[in-house]
mmCIF file with all atom_site columns, C-alpha atoms in Angstrom:
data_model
loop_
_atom_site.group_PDB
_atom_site.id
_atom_site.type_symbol
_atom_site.label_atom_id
_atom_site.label_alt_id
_atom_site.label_comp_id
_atom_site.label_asym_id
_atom_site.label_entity_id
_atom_site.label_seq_id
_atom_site.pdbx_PDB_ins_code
_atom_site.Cartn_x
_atom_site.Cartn_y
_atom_site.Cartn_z
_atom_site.occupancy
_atom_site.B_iso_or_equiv
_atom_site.pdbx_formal_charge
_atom_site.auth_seq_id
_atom_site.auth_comp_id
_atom_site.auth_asym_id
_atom_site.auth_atom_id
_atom_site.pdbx_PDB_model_num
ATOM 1   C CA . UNK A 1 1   ? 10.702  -9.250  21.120  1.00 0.00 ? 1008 UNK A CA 1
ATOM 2   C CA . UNK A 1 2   ? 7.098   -10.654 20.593  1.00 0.00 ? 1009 UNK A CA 1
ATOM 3   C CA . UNK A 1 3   ? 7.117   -14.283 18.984  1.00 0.00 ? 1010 UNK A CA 1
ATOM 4   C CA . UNK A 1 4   ? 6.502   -14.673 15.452  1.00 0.00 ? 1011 UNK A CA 1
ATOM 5   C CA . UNK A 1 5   ? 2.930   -15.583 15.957  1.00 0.00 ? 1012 UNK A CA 1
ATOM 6   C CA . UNK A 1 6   ? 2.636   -12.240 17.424  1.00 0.00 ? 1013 UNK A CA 1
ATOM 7   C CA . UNK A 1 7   ? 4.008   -9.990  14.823  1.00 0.00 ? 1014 UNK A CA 1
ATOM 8   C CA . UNK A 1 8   ? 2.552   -12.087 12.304  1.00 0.00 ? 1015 UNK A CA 1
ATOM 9   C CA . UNK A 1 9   ? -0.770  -10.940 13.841  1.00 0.00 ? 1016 UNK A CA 1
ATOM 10  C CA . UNK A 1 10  ? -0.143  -7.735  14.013  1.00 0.00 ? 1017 UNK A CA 1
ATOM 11  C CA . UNK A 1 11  ? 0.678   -7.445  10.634  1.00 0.00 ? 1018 UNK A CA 1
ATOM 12  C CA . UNK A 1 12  ? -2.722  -9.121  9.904   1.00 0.00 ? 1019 UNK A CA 1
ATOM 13  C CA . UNK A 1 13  ? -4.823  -6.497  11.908  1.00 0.00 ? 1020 UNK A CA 1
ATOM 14  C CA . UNK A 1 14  ? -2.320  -3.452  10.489  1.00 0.00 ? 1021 UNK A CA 1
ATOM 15  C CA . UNK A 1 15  ? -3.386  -4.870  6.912   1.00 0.00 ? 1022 UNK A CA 1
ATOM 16  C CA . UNK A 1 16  ? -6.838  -5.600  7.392   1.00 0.00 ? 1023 UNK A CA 1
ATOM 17  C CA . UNK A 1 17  ? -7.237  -1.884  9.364   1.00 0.00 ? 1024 UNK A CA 1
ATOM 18  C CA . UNK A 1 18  ? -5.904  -0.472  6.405   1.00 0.00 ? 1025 UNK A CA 1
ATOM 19  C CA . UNK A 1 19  ? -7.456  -2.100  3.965   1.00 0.00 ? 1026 UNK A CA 1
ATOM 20  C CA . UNK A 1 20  ? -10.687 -1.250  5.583   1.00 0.00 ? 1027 UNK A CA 1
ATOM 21  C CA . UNK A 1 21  ? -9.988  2.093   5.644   1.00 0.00 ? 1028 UNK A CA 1
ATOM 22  C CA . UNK A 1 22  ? -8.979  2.317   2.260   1.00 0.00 ? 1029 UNK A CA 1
ATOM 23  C CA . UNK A 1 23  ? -12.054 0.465   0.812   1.00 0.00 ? 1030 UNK A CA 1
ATOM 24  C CA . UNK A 1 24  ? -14.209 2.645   3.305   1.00 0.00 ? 1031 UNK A CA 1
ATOM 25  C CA . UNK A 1 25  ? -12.714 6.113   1.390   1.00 0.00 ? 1032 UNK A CA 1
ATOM 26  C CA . UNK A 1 26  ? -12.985 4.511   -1.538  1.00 0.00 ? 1033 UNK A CA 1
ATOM 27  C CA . UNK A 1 27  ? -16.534 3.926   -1.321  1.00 0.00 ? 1034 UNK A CA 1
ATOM 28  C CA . UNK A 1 28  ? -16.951 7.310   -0.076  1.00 0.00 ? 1035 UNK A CA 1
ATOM 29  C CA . UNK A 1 29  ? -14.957 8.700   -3.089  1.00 0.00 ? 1036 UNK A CA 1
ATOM 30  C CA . UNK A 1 30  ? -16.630 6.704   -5.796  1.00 0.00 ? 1037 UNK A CA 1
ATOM 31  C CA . UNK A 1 31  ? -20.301 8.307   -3.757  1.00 0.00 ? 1038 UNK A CA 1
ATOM 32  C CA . UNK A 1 32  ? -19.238 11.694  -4.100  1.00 0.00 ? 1039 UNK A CA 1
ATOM 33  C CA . UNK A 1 33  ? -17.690 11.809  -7.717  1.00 0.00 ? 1040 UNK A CA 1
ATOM 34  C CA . UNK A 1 34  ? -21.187 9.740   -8.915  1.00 0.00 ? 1041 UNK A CA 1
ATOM 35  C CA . UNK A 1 35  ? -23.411 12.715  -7.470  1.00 0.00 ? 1042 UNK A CA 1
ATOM 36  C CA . UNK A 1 36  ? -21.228 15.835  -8.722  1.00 0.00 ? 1043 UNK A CA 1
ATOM 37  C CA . UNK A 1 37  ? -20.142 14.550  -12.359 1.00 0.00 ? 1044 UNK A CA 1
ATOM 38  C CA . UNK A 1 38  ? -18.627 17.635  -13.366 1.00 0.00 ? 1045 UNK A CA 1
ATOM 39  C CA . UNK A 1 39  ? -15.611 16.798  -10.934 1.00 0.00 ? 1046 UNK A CA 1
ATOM 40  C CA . UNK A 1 40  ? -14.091 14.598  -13.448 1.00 0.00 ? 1047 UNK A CA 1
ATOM 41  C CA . UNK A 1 41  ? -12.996 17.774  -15.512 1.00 0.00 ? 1048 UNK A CA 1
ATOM 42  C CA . UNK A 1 42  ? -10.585 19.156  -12.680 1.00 0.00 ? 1049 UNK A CA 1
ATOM 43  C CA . UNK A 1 43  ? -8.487  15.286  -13.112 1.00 0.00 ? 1050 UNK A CA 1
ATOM 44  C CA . UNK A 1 44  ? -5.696  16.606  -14.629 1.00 0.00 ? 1051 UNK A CA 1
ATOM 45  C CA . UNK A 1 45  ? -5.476  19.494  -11.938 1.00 0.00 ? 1052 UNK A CA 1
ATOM 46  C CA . UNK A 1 46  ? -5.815  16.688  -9.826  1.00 0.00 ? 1053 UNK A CA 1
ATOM 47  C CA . UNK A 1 47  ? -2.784  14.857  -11.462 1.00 0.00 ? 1054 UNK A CA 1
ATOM 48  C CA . UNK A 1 48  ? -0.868  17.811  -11.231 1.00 0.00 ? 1055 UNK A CA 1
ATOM 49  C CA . UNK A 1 49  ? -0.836  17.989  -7.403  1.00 0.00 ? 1056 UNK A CA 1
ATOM 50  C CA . UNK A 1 50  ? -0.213  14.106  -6.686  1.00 0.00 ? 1057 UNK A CA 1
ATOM 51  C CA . UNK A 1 51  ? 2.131   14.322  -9.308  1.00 0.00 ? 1058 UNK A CA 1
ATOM 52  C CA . UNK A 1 52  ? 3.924   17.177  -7.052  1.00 0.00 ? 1059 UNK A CA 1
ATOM 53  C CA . UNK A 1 53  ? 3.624   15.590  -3.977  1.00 0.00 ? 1060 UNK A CA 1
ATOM 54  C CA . UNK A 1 54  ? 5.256   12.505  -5.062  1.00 0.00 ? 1061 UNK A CA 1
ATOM 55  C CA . UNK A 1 55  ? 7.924   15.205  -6.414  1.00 0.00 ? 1062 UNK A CA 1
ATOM 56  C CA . UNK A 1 56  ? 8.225   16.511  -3.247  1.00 0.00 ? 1063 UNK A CA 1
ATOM 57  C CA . UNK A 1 57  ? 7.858   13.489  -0.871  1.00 0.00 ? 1064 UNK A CA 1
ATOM 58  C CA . UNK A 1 58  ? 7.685   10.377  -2.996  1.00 0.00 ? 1065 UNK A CA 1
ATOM 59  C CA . UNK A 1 59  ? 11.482  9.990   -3.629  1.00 0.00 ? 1066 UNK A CA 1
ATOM 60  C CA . UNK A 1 60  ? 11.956  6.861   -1.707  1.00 0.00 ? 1067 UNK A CA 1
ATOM 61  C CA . UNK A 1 61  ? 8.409   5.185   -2.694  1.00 0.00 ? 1068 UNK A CA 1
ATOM 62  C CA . UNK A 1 62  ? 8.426   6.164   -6.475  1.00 0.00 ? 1069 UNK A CA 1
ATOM 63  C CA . UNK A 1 63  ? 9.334   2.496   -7.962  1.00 0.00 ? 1070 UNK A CA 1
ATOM 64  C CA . UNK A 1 64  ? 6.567   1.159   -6.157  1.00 0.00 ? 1071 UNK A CA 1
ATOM 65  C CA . UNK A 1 65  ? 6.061   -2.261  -6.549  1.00 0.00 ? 1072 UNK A CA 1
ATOM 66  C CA . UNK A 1 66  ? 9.665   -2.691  -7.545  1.00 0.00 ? 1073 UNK A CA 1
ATOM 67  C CA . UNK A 1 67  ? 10.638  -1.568  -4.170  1.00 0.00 ? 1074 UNK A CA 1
ATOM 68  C CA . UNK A 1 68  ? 8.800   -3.769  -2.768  1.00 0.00 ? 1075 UNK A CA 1
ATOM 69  C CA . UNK A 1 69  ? 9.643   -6.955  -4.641  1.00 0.00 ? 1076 UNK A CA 1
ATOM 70  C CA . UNK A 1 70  ? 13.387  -5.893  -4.252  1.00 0.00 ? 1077 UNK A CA 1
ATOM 71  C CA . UNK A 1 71  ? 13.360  -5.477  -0.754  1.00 0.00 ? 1078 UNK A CA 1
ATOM 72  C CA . UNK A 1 72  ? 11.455  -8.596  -0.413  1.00 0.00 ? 1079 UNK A CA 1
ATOM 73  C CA . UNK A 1 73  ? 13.990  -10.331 -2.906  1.00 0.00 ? 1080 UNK A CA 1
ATOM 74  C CA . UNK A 1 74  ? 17.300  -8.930  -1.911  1.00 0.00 ? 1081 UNK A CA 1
ATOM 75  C CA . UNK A 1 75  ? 16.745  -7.857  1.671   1.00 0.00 ? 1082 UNK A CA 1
ATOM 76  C CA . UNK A 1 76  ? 16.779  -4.319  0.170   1.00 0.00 ? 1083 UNK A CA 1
ATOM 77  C CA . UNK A 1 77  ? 16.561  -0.826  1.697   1.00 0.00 ? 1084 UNK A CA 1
ATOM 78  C CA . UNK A 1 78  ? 13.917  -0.544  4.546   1.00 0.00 ? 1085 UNK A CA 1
ATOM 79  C CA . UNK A 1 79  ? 10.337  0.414   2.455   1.00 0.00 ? 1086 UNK A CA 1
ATOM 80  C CA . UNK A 1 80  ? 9.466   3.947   3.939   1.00 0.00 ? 1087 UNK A CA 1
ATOM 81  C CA . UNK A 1 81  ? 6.478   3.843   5.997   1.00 0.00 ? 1088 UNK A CA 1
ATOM 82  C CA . UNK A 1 82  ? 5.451   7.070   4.154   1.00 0.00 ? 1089 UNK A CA 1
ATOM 83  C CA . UNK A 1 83  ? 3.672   4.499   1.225   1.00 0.00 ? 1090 UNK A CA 1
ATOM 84  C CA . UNK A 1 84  ? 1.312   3.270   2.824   1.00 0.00 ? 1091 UNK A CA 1
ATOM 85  C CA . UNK A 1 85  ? -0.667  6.608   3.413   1.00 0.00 ? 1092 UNK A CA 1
ATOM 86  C CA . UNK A 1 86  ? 0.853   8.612   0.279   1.00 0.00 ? 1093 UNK A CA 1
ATOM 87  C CA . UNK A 1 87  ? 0.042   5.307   -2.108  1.00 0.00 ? 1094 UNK A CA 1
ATOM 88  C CA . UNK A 1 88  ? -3.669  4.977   -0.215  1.00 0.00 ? 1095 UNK A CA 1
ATOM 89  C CA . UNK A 1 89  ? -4.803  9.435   -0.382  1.00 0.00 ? 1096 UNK A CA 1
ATOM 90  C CA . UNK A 1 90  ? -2.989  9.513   -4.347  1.00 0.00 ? 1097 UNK A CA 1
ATOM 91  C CA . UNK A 1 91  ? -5.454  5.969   -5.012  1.00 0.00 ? 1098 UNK A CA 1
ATOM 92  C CA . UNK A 1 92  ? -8.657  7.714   -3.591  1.00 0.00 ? 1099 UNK A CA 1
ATOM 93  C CA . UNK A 1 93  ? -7.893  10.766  -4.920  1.00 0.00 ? 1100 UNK A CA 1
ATOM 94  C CA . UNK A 1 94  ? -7.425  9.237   -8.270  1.00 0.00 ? 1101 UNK A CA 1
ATOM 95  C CA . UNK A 1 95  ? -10.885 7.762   -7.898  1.00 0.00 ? 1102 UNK A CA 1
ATOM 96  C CA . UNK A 1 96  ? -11.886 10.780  -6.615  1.00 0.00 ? 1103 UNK A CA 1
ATOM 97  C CA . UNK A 1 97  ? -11.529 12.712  -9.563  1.00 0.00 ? 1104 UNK A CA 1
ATOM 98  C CA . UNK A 1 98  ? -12.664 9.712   -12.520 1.00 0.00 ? 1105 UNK A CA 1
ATOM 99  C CA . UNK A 1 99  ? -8.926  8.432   -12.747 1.00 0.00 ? 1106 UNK A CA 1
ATOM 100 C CA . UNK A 1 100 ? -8.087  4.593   -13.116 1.00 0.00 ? 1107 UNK A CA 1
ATOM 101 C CA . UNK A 1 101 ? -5.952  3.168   -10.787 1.00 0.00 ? 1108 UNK A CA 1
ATOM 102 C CA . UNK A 1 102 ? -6.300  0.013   -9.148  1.00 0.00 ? 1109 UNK A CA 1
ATOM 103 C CA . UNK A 1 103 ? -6.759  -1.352  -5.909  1.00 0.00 ? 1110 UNK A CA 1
ATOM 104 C CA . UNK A 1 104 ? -3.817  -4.249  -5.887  1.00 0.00 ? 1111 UNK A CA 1
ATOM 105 C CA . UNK A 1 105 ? -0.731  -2.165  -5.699  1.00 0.00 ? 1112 UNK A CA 1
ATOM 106 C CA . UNK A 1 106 ? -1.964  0.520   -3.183  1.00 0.00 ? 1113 UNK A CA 1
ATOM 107 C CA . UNK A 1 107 ? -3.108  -3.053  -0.904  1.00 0.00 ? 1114 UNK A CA 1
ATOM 108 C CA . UNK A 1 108 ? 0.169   -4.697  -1.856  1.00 0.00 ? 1115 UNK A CA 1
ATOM 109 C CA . UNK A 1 109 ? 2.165   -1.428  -0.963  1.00 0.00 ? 1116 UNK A CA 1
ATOM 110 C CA . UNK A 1 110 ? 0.233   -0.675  2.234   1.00 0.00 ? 1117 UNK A CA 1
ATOM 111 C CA . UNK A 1 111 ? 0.377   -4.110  3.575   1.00 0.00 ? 1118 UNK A CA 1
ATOM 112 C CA . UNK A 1 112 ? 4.147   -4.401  2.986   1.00 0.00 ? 1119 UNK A CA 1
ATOM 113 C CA . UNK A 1 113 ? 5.210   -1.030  4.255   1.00 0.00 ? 1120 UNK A CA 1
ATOM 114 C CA . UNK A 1 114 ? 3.240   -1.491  7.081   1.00 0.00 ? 1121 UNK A CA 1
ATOM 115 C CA . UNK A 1 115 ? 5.158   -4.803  7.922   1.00 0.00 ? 1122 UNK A CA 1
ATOM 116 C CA . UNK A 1 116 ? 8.353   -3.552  7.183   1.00 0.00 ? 1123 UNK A CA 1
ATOM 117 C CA . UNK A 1 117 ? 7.532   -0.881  10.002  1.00 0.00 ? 1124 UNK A CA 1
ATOM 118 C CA . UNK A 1 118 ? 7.018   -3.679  12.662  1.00 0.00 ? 1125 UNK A CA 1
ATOM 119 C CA . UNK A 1 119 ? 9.843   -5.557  11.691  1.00 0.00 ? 1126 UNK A CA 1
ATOM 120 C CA . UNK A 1 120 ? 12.062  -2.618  12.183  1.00 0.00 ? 1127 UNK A CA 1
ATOM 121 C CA . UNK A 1 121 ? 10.473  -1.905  15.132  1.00 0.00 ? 1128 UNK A CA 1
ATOM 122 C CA . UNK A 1 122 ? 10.799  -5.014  16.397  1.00 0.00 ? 1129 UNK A CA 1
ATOM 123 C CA . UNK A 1 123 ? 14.009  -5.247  15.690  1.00 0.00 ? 1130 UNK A CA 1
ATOM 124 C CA . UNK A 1 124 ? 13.525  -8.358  12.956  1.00 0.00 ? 1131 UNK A CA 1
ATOM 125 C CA . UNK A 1 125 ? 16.100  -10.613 11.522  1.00 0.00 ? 1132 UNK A CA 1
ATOM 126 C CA . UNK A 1 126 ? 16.685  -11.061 7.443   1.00 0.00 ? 1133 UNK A CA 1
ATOM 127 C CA . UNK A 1 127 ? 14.401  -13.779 7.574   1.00 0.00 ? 1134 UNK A CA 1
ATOM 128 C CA . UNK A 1 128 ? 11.471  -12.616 9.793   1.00 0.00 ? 1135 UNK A CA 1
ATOM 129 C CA . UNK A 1 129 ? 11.508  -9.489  7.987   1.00 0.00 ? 1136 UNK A CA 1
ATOM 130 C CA . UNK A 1 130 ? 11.025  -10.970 4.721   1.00 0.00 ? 1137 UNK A CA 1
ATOM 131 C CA . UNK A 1 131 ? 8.394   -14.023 6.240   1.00 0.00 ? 1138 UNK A CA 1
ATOM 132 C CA . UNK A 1 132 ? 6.699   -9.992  7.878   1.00 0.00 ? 1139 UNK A CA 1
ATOM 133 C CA . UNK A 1 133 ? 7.113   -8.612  4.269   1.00 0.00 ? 1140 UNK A CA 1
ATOM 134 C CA . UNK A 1 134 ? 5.405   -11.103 2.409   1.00 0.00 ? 1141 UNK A CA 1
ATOM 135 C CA . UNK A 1 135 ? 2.532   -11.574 4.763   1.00 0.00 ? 1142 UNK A CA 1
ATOM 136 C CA . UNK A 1 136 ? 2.175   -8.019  4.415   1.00 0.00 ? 1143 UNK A CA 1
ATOM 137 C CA . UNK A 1 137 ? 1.641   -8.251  0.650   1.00 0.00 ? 1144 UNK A CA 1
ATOM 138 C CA . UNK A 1 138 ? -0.646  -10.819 1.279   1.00 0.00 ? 1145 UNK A CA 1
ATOM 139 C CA . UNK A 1 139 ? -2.547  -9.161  3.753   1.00 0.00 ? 1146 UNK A CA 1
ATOM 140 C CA . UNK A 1 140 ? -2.964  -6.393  1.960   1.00 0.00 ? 1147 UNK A CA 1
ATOM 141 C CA . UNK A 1 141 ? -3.590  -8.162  -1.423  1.00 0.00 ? 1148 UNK A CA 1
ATOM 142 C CA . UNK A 1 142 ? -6.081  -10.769 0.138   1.00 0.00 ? 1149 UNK A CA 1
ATOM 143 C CA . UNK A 1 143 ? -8.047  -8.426  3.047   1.00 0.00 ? 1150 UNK A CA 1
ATOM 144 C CA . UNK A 1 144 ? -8.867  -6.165  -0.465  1.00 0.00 ? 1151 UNK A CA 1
ATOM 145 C CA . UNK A 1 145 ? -10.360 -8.289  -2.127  1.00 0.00 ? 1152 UNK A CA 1
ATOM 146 C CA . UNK A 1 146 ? -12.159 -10.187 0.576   1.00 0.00 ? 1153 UNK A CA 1
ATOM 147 C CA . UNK A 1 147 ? -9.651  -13.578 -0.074  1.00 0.00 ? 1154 UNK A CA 1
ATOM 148 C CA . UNK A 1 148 ? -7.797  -14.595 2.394   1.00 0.00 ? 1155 UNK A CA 1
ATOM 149 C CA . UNK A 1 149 ? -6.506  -17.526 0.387   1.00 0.00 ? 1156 UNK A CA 1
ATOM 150 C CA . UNK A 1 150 ? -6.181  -15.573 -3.369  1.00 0.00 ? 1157 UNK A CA 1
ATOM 151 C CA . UNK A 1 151 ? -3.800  -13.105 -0.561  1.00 0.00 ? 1158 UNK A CA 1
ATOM 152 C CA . UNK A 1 152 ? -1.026  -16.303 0.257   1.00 0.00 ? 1159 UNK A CA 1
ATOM 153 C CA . UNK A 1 153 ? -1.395  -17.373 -3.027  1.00 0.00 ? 1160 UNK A CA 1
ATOM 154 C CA . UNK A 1 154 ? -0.510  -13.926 -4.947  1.00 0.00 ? 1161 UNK A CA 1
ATOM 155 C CA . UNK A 1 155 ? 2.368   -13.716 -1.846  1.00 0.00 ? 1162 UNK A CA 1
ATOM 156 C CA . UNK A 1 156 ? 4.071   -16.627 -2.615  1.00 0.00 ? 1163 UNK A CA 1
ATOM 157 C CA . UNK A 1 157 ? 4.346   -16.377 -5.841  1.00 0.00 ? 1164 UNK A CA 1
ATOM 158 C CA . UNK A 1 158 ? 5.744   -12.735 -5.442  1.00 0.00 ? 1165 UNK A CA 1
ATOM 159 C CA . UNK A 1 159 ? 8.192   -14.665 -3.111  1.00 0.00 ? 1166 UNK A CA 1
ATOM 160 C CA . UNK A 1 160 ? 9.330   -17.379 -5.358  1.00 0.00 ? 1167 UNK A CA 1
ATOM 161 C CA . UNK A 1 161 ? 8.932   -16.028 -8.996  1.00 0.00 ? 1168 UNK A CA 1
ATOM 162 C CA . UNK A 1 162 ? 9.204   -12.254 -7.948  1.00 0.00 ? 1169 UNK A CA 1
#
């Protein structure tokens, strides 16, 4: 098993990967929907089909936040890995098409379904998993918004007052 340094760091580069990725698409997303206005009109066709492919594949992930918070909270079920990419395509697309959705929960998702993936794979104890939880969510949190510190903050609060 790697030490705790180790996964801890891993879940920093997972987070910050993702988050880079996301705010990359995003970017990209907000580009494209600025030069062809008239996409906005096809949003609720747009809603339709997230709305079906959470339906369809979103079971597990639907609560969210709440799933993570609980896990975090009451060593819960293991968060599906699925989030992080289903919560980070539905944000863009949202974007995409002139929806509102914002950037915390898909970073705060991401970054702790990522972590719960290493910890499972690396076969964590209740504790480590949580300690790889919550620096997941703030990771994720902090590596969107460019604040590292804002990230532990917003973490340990989601850690003490839930």
């Amino acid at each position: 098993m790697l030490p705790r340094l180790g996964l801890g760091a891993l879940v920093g580069v997972a987070c910050g990967l993702a988050s880079a990725v996301f705010l990359h698409l995003l970017d990209r997303a907000t580009a494209f929907r600025e030069g062809h206005t008239w996409i906005v009109y096809t949003l609720p066709l747009a809603g339709l089909v997230i709305g079906l492919v959470y339906e369809r594949w979103g079971a597990p992930i639907k609560t969210g936040n709440n799933l993570v918070i609980d896990t975090l909270h009451e060593n819960g079920p293991r968060i599906p890995l699925r989030m992080a990419p289903m919560v980070l395509v539905g944000t863009v697309l949202t974007h995409l098409f002139g929806g509102s959705a914002g950037r915390e929960g898909t970073a705060v998702q991401m970054g702790a379904s990522l972590a719960d993936a290493l910890a499972f794979r690396f076969r964590a104890g209740r504790d480590l998993r949580r300690a790889l939880i919550a620096s997941g969510i703030a990771g994720g949190f902090g590596s969107v918004f460019g604040t590292p510190v804002a990230g532990v903050v917003f973490a340990l609060e989601v850690v003490t007052v839930g």
